Coordinates of C-alpha atoms and ligand atoms in Angstrom, one line a residue:
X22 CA 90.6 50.0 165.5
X23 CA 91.6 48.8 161.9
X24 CA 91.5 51.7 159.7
X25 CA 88.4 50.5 157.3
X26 CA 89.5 52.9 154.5
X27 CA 93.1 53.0 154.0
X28 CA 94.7 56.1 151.9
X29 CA 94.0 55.8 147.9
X30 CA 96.9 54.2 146.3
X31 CA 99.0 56.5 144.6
X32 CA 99.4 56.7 141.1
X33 CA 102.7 55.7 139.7
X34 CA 104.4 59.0 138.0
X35 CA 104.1 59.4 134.4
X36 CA 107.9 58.5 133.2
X37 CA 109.5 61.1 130.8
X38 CA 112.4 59.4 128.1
X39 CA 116.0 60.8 127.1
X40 CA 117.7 59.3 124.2
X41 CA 121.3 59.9 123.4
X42 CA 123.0 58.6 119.9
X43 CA 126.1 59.7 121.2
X44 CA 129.5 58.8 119.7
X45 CA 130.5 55.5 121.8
X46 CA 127.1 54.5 123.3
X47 CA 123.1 54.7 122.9
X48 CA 122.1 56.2 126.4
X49 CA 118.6 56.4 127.7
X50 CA 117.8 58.4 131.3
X51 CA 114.2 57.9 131.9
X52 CA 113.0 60.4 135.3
X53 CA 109.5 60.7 136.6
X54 CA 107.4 63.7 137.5
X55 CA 109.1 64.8 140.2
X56 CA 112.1 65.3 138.0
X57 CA 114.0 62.1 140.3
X58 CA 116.0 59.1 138.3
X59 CA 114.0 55.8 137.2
X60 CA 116.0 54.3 135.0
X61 CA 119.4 54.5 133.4
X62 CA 120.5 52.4 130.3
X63 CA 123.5 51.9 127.9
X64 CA 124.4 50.2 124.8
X65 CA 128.1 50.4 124.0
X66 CA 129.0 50.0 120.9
X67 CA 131.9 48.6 120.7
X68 CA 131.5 46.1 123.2
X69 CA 127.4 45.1 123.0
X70 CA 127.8 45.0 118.9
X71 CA 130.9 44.0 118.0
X72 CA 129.6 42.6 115.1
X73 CA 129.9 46.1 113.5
X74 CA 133.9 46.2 115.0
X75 CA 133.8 49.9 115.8
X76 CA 136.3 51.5 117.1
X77 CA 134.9 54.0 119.8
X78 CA 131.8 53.8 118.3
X79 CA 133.5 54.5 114.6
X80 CA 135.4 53.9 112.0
X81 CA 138.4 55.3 111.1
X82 CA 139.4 55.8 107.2
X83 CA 142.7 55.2 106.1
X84 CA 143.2 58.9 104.9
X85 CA 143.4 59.2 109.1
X86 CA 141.1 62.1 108.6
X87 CA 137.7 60.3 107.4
X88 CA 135.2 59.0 110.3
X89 CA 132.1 57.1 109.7
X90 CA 129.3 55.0 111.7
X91 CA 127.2 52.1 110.1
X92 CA 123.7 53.9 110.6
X93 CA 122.3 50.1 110.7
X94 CA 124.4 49.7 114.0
X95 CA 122.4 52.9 115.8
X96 CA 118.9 51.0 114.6
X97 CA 120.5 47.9 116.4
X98 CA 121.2 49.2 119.5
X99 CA 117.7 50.6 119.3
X100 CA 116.4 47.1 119.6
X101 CA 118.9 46.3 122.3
X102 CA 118.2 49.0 124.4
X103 CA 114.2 47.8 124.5
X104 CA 115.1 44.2 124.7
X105 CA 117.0 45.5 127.7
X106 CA 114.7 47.7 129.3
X107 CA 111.9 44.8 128.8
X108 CA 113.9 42.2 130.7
X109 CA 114.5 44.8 133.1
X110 CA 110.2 44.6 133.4
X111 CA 110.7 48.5 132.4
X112 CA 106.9 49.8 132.6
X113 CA 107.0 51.3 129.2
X114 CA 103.3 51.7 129.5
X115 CA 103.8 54.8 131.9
X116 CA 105.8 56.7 129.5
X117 CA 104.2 59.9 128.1
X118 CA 106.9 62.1 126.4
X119 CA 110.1 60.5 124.8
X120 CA 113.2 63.2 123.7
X121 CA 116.7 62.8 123.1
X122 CA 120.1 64.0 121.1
X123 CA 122.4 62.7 119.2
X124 CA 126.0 63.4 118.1
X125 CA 126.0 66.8 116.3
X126 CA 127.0 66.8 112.6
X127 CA 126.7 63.2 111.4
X128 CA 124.1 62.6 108.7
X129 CA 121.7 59.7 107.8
X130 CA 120.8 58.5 104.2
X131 CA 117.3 57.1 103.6
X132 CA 116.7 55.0 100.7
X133 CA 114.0 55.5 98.5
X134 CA 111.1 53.6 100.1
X135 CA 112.2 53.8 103.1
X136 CA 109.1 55.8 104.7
X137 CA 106.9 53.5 103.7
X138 CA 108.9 50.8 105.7
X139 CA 109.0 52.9 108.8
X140 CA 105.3 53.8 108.7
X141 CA 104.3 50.1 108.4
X142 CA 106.9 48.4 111.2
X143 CA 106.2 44.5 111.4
X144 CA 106.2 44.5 115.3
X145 CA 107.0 41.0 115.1
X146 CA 110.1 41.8 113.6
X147 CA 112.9 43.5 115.0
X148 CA 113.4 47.2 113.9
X149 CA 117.3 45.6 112.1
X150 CA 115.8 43.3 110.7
X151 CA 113.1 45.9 108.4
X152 CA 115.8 48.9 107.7
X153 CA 119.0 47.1 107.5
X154 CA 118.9 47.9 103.8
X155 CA 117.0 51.1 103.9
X156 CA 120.0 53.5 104.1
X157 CA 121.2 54.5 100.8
X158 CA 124.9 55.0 102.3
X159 CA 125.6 52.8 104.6
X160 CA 128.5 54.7 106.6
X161 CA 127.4 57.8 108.2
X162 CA 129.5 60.8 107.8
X163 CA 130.1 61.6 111.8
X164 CA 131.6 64.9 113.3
X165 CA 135.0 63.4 113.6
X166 CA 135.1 63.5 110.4
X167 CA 137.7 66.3 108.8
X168 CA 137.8 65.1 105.1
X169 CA 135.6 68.4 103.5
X170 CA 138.3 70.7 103.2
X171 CA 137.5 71.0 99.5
X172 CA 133.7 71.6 100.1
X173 CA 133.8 74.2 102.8
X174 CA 135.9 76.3 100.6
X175 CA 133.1 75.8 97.6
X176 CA 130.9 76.8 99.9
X177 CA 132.5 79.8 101.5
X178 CA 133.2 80.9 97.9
X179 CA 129.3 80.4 96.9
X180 CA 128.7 82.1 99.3
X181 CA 130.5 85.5 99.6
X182 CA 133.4 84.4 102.3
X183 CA 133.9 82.6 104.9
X184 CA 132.4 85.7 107.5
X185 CA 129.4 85.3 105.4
X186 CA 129.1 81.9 105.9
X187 CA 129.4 82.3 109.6
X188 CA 127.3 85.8 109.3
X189 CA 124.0 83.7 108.1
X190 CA 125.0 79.4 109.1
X191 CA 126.0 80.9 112.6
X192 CA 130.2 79.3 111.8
X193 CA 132.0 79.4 109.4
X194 CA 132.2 76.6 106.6
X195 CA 133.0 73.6 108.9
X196 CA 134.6 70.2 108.1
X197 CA 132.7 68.3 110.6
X198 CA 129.2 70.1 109.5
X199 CA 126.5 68.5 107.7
X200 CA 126.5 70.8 104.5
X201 CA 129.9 70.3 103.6
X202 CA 129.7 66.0 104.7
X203 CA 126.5 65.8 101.9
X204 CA 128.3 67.8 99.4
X205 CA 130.9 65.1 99.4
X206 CA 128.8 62.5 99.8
X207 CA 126.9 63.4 96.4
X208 CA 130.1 64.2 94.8
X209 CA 132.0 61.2 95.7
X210 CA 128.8 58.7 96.0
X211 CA 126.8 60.1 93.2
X212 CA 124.5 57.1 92.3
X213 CA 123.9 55.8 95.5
X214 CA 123.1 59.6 97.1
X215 CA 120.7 59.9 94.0
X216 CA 118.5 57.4 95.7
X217 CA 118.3 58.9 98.8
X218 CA 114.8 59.9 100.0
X219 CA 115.6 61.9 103.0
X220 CA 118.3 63.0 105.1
X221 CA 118.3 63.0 108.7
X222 CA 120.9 64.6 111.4
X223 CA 121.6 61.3 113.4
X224 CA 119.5 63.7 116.2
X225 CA 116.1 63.3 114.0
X226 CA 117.1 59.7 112.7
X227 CA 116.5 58.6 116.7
X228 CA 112.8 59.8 116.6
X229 CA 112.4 58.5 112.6
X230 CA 112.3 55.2 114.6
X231 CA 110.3 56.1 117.2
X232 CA 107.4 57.4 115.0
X233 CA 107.7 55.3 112.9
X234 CA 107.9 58.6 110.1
X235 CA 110.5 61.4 109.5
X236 CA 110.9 63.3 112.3
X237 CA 112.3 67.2 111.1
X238 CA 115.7 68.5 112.1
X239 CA 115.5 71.1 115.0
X240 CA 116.7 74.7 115.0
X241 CA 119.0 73.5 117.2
X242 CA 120.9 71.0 115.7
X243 CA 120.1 72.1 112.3
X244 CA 122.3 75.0 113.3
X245 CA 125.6 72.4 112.8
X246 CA 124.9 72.0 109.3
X247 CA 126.1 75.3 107.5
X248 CA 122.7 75.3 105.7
X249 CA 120.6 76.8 108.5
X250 CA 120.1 80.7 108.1
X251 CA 120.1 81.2 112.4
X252 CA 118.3 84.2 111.7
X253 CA 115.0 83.1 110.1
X254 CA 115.1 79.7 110.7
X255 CA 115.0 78.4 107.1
X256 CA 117.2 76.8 104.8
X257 CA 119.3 79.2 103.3
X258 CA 118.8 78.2 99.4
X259 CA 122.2 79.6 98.5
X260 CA 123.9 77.0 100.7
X261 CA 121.9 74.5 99.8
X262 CA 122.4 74.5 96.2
X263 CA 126.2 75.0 96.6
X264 CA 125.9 71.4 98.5
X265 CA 124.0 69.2 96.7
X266 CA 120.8 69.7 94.2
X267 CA 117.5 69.3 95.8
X268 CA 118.2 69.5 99.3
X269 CA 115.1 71.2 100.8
X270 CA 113.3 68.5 100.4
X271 CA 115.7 65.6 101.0
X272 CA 116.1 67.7 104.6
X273 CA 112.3 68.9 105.2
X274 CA 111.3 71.4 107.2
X275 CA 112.5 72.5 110.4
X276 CA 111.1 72.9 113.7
X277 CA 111.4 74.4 116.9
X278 CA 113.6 72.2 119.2
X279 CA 111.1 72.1 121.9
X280 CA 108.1 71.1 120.0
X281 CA 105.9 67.6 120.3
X282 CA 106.3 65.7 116.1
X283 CA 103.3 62.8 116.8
X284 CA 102.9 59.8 119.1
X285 CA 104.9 56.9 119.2
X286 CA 104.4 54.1 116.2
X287 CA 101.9 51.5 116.6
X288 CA 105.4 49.0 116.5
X289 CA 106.3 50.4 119.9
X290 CA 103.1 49.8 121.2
X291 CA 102.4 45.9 120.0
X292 CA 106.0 45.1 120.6
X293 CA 106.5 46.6 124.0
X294 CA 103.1 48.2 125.2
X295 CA 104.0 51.6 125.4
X296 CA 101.0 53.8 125.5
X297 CA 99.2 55.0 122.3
X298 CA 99.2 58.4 123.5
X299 CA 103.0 58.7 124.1
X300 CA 103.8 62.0 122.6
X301 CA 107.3 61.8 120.6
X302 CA 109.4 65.5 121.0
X303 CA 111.7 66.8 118.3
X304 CA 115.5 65.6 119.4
X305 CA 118.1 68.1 119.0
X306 CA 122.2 67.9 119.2
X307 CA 124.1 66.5 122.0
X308 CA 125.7 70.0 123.2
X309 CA 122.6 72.0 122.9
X310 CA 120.9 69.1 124.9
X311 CA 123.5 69.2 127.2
X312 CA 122.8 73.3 128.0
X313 CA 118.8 71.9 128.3
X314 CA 120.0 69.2 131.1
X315 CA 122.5 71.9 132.6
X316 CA 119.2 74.2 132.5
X317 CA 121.4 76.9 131.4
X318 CA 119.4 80.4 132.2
X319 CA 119.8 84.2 130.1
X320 CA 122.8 85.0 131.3
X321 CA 125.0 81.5 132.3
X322 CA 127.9 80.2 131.2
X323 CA 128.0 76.2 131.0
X324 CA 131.5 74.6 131.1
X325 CA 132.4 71.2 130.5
X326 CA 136.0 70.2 131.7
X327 CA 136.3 66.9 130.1
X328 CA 138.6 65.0 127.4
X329 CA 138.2 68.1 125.6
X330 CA 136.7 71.4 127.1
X331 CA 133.1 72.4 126.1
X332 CA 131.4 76.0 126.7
X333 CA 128.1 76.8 126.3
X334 CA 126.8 80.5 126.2
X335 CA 123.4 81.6 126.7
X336 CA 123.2 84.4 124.2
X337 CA 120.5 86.8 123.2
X338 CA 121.6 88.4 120.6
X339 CA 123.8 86.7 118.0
X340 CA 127.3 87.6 116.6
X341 CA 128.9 84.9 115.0
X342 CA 132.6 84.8 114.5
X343 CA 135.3 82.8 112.7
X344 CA 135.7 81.0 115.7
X345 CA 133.4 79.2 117.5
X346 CA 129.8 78.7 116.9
X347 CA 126.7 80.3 117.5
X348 CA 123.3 78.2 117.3
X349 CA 119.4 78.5 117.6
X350 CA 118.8 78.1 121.6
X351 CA 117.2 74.8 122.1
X352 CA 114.8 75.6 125.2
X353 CA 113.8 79.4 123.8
X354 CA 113.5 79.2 120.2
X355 CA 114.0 83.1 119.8
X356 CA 117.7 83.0 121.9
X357 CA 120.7 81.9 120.8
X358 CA 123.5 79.9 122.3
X359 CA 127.4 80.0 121.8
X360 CA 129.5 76.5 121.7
X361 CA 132.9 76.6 122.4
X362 CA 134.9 73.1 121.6
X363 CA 138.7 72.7 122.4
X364 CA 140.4 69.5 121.9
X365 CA 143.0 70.7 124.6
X366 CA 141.1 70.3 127.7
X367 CA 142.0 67.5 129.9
X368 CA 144.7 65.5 127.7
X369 CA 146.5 68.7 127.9
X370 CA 146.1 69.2 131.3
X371 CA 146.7 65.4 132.4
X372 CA 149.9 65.9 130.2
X373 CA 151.4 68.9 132.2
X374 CA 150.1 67.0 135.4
X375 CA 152.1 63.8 134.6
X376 CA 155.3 66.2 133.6
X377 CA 155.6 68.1 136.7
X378 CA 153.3 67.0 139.3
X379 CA 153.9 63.0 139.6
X380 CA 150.6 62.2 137.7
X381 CA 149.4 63.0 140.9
X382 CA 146.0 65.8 141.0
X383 CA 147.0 66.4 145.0
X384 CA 150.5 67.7 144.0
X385 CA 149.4 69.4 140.7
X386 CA 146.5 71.8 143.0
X387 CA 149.3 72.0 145.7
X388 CA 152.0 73.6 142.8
X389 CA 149.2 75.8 141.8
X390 CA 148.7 77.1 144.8
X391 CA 151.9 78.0 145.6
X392 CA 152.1 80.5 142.9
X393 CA 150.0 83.5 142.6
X394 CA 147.8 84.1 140.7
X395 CA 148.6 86.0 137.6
X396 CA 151.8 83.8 137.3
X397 CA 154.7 86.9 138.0
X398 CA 153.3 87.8 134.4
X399 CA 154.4 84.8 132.3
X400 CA 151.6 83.8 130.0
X401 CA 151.6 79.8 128.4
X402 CA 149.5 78.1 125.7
X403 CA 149.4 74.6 125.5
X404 CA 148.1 72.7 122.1
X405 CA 149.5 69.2 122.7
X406 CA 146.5 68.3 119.6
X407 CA 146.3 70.4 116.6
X408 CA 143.4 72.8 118.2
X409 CA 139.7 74.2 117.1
X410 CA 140.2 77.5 118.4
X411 CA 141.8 79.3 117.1
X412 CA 142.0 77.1 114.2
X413 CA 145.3 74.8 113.5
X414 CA 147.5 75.2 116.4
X415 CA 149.9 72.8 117.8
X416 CA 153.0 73.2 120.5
X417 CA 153.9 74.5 123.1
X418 CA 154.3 78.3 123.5
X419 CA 155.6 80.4 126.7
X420 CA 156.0 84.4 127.2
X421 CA 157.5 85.7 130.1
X422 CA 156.2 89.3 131.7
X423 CA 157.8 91.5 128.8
X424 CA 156.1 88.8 126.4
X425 CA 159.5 87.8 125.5
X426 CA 159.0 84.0 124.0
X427 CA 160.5 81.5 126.5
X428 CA 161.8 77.7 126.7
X429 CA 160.3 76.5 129.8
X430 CA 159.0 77.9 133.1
X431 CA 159.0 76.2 136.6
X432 CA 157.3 73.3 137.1
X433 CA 154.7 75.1 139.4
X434 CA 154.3 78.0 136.5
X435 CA 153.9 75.7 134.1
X436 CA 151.3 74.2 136.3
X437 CA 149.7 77.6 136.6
X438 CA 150.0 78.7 133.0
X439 CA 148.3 75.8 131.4
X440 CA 145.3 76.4 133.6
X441 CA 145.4 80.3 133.3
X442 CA 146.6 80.3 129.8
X443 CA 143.4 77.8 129.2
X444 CA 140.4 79.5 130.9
X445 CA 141.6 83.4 130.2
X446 CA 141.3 82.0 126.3
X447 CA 137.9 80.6 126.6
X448 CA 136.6 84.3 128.4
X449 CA 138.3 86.0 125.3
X450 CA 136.5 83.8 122.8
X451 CA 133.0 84.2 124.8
X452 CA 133.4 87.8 124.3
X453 CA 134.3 88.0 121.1
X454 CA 130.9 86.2 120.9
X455 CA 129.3 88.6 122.1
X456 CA 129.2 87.1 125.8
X457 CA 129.2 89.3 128.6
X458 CA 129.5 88.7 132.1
X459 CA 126.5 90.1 134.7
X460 CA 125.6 90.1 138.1
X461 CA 123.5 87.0 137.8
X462 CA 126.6 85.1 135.6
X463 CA 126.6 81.6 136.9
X464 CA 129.3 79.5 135.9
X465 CA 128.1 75.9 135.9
X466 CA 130.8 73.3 135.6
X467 CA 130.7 69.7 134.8
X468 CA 133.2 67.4 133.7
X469 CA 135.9 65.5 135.1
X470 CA 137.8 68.4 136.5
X471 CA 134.9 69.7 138.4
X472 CA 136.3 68.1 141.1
X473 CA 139.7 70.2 140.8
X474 CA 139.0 72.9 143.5
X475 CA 142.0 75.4 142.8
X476 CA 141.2 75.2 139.1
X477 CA 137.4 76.2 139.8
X478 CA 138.6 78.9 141.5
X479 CA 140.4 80.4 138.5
X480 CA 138.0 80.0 137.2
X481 CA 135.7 81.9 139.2
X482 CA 138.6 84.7 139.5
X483 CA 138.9 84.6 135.8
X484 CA 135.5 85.5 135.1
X485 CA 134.1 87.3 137.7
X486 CA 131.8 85.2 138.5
X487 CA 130.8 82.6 141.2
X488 CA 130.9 78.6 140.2
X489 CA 128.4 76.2 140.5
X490 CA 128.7 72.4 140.8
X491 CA 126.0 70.0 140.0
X492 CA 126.9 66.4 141.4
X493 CA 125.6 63.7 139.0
X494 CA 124.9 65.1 135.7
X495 CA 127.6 63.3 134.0
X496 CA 125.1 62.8 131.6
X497 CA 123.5 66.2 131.0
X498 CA 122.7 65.8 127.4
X499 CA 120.7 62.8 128.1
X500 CA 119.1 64.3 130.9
X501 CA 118.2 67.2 128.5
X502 CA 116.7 65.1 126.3
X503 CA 114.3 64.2 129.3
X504 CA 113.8 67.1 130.5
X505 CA 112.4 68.6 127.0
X506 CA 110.2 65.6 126.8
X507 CA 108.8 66.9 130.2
X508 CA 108.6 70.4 129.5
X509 CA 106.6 69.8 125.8
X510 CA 104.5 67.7 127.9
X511 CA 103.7 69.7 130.9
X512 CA 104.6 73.5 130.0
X513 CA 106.1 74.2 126.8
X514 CA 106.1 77.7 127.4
X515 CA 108.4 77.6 129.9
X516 CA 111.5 75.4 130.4
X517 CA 112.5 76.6 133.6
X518 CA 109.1 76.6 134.9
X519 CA 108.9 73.0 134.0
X520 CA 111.6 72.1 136.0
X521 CA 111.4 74.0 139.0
X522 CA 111.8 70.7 141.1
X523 CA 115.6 69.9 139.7
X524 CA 118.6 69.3 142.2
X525 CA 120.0 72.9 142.8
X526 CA 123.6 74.1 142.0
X527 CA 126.4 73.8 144.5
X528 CA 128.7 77.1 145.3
X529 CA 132.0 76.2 145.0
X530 CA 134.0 79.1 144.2
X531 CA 133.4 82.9 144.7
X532 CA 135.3 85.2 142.4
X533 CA 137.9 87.7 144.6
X534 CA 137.6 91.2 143.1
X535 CA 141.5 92.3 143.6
X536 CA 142.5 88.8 141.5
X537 CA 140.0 89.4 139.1
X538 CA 141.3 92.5 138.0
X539 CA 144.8 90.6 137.5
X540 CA 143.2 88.6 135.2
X541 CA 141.3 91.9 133.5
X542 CA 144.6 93.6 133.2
X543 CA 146.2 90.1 131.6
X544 CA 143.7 89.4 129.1
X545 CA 144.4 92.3 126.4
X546 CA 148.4 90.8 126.7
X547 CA 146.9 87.2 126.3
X548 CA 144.6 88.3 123.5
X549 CA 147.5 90.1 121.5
X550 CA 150.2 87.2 122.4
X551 CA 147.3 85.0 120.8
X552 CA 146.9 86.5 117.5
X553 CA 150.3 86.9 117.0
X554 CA 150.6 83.4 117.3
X555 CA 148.4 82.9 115.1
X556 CA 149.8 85.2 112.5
X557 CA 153.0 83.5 112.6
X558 CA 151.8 80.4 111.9
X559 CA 149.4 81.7 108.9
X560 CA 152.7 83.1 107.1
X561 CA 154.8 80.2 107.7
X562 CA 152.3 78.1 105.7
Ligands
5FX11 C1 130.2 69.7 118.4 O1 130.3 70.7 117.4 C2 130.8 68.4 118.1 O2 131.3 68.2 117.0 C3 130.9 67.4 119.1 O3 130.8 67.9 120.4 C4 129.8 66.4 118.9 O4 128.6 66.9 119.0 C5 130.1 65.2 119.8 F1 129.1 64.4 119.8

């Protein structure tokens, strides 16, 4: 017999938006309720807008140390992406939260006026075509941007020292942070920066558009800007006046990274029938989005082996240093993380593997495991680019057991020190962060040499701890970005709770307790061989 009454239809899922204004491409990832994949999206700068002729997203000064972005080229991959996603027959209608992140550092310049443009979008227009000339600087300041020496030391001398700086700010006075990028911008740019009307991070600019309003800097982000006191989440006035003059209010307030700012402007609903109800979440920084899409718990340590090596730190109480950085947590407002940024991650390792190992990742994990670990006590470090941390850096520099400086190993220790020499540093600066490892440590790896099994497992042996693999999140600060705008709209309370559904963590590596004490024994040698390196190249300059 015909069934007369056949099962309800199910509703479609609500869909849940993450943005990403990262350096090369605007990324969305839009997942449903059950945490799955819907939709993913890019626009790539370079190639979808060459109009703008970035290179990598950017351009590059002459000075070769001055990086900026035409903001007007973000808003225009804005209108892309939609145009994109509405070809695509993307139901924008069942969208309910949007989120995102966006390069840390780089800053936005409003021109007078230019709220009242964004709260009144022509929806017959396209967003370019209304804000092209509502930026009073055109070029963005962006993080790989190292032309503020000047201004970080005026600020670390307004402000008591560099520790201080980094005691209050969470880092020290920073070239690539937003402080130090506006006081040069209203030194160098004076008329033009005194019609300004507000300045975003380029993390709030992406929901600006989206409300159709200013959207406020996060705790999160705003951390990257030297001007955040990480302790009580205010501006710290000091700072601010040693950047520019009236700064609290050309920033605005604050808020907490996870937090709902408004629905979605009435443009987004006429032009592309999103719902009027879509709630539009606070976006914060592209790392600290990446540790929400990582769903980074108290205790975890997040490590990104790509181009460059990232480490995130879940921390609860903070203790900034002169290296690295400590910022507001973005999924628990009253934690703290730690980021960790080398520029000698892959390059550096890529470099040693097409020296000694035929370019070849077999052969370079076969030499490494043919020595042992602990390396017969020689100790390398490897800075083919001037590095972060520690600060300034460059060469090549090998100790043998005695710590007696060196020319060159063996091919397979050379193999074995650049990946030792690399992961016992970034355990030295985590605990000089105030980072310590637990029984429930996770490491959680991503990156391109996630897939390098011997060097996960010196990992693992390094710290103590086991190592845990998530296939697909090559885009974890997009994801994050998602998953906030799930978690303010279902639980805001609870991050993790929100996301109980999400793919679990792969073991793949156990720490073995007799070569983690190698490593323990190591470190104070690597730690002292470090700063003597350092001090050597302070009094040489
Ligand atoms: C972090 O401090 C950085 O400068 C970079 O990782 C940028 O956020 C890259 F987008």
């Amino acid at each position: 017999m015909a069934n007369e009454n056949p099962p309800p239809k199910k509703a479609a899922s609500n869909l849940y938006l993450g943005f990403d204004i990262s350096t090369q491409q605007l990324k969305l990832i839009a997942i449903d309720d059950n945490l799955e994949l819907h939709t993913e999206v890019a626009i790539e700068y370079d190639n979808d807008l060459k109009e703008f002729n970035t290179s990598g997203g950017l351009h590059a000064g002459a000075d070769g140390v001055s990086y900026t972005a035409p903001a007007a080229m973000w808003v225009k991959a804005f209108d892309l992406m939609f145009a994109r996603l509405e070809e695509r027959g993307f139901p924008f209608g069942r969208v309910v939260s949007v989120s995102g992140c966006g390069q840390q550092h780089g800053s936005v310049y409003w021109k007078e006026g230019a709220q009242k443009v964004l709260q009144s979008l022509d929806s017959s227009k396209s967003l370019y075509d209304q804000l092209i000339d509502r930026f009073s600087i055109a070029n963005s300041p962006v993080w790989k941007d190292a032309s503020t020496t000047r201004q970080c030391r005026m600020l670390e001398e307004a402000m008591n020292g560099p520790e201080v700086v980094a005691k209050i700010t969470g880092s020290r006075a920073y070239e690539r942070f937003t402080g130090n990028q506006i006081a040069k911008i209203c030194q160098e740019h004076n008329s033009d920066f005194k019609q300004t009307e507000r300045i975003s991070l380029v993390s709030s600019f992406g929901p600006s558009l989206l409300l159709g309003d200013y959207a406020s800097i996060d705790y999160s982000d705003g951390s990257g800007m030297n001007l955040l006191d990480i302790h009580t989440k205010d501006w710290n006035q000091t700072a601010l006046d040693a950047c520019a003059p009236g700064l609290r209010k050309l920033l605005g307030v604050p808020t907490p990274s996870c937090s709902m700012l408004g629905t979605i402007s009435n443009y987004f609903v006429q032009r592309y029938h999103f719902s009027a109800d879509c709630k539009v979440c606070a976006f914060t920084g592209d790392n600290p989005s990446a540790l929400a899409g990582m769903r980074l718990q108290q205790g975890d340590i997040a490590v990104s082996l790509g181009t460059s090596d990232t480490l995130f730190l879940w921390l609860d109480e903070p203790k900034p240093q002169l290296v690295g950085h400590v910022l507001i947590n973005p999924v628990d407002s009253s934690a703290y993380m730690a980021l960790l940024c080398y520029k000698n991650g892959s390059m550096t390792r890529e470099w040693i593997r097409d020296k000694y190992a035929d370019k070849s990742w077999e052969k370079f994990e076969k030499m490494l495991a043919s020595t042992q670990p602990g390396n017969g006590g020689n100790i390398g470090f490897y800075f083919t680019d001037t590095e972060i941390i520690p600060v300034g850096v460059k060469g090549c520099f090998k100790f043998d057991k005695d710590d007696k400086k060196v020319e060159d190993f063996s091919p397979e220790e050379e193999i074995r020190a650049v990946v030792e020499g690399q992961l016992m540093a970034k355990l030295s600066h985590a605990q000089h962060l105030g980072y310590h490892v637990n029984s429930n440590t996770r490491i959680l790896v991503t990156g391109g040499a996630s897939e390098n099994i011997g060097i996960l497992q010196v990992l693992a042996d390094v710290f103590g701890a086991p190592v845990y693999t998530l296939g697909g999140t090559k885009n974890a600060a997009c994801l994050g970005g998602a998953y906030i705008a799930k978690c303010v709209y279902t639980d805001p309370s609870s991050f993790a709770g929100a996301l109980q559904t999400a793919p679990q963590y792969t073991l793949t590596a156990q720490p073995v307790a007799s070569v983690h004490q190698v490593y323990k024994d190591m470190l104070p040698r690597l730690q002292k061989l470090e700063s003597d390196l350092l001090s050597h190249i302070n009094d040489s300059e």
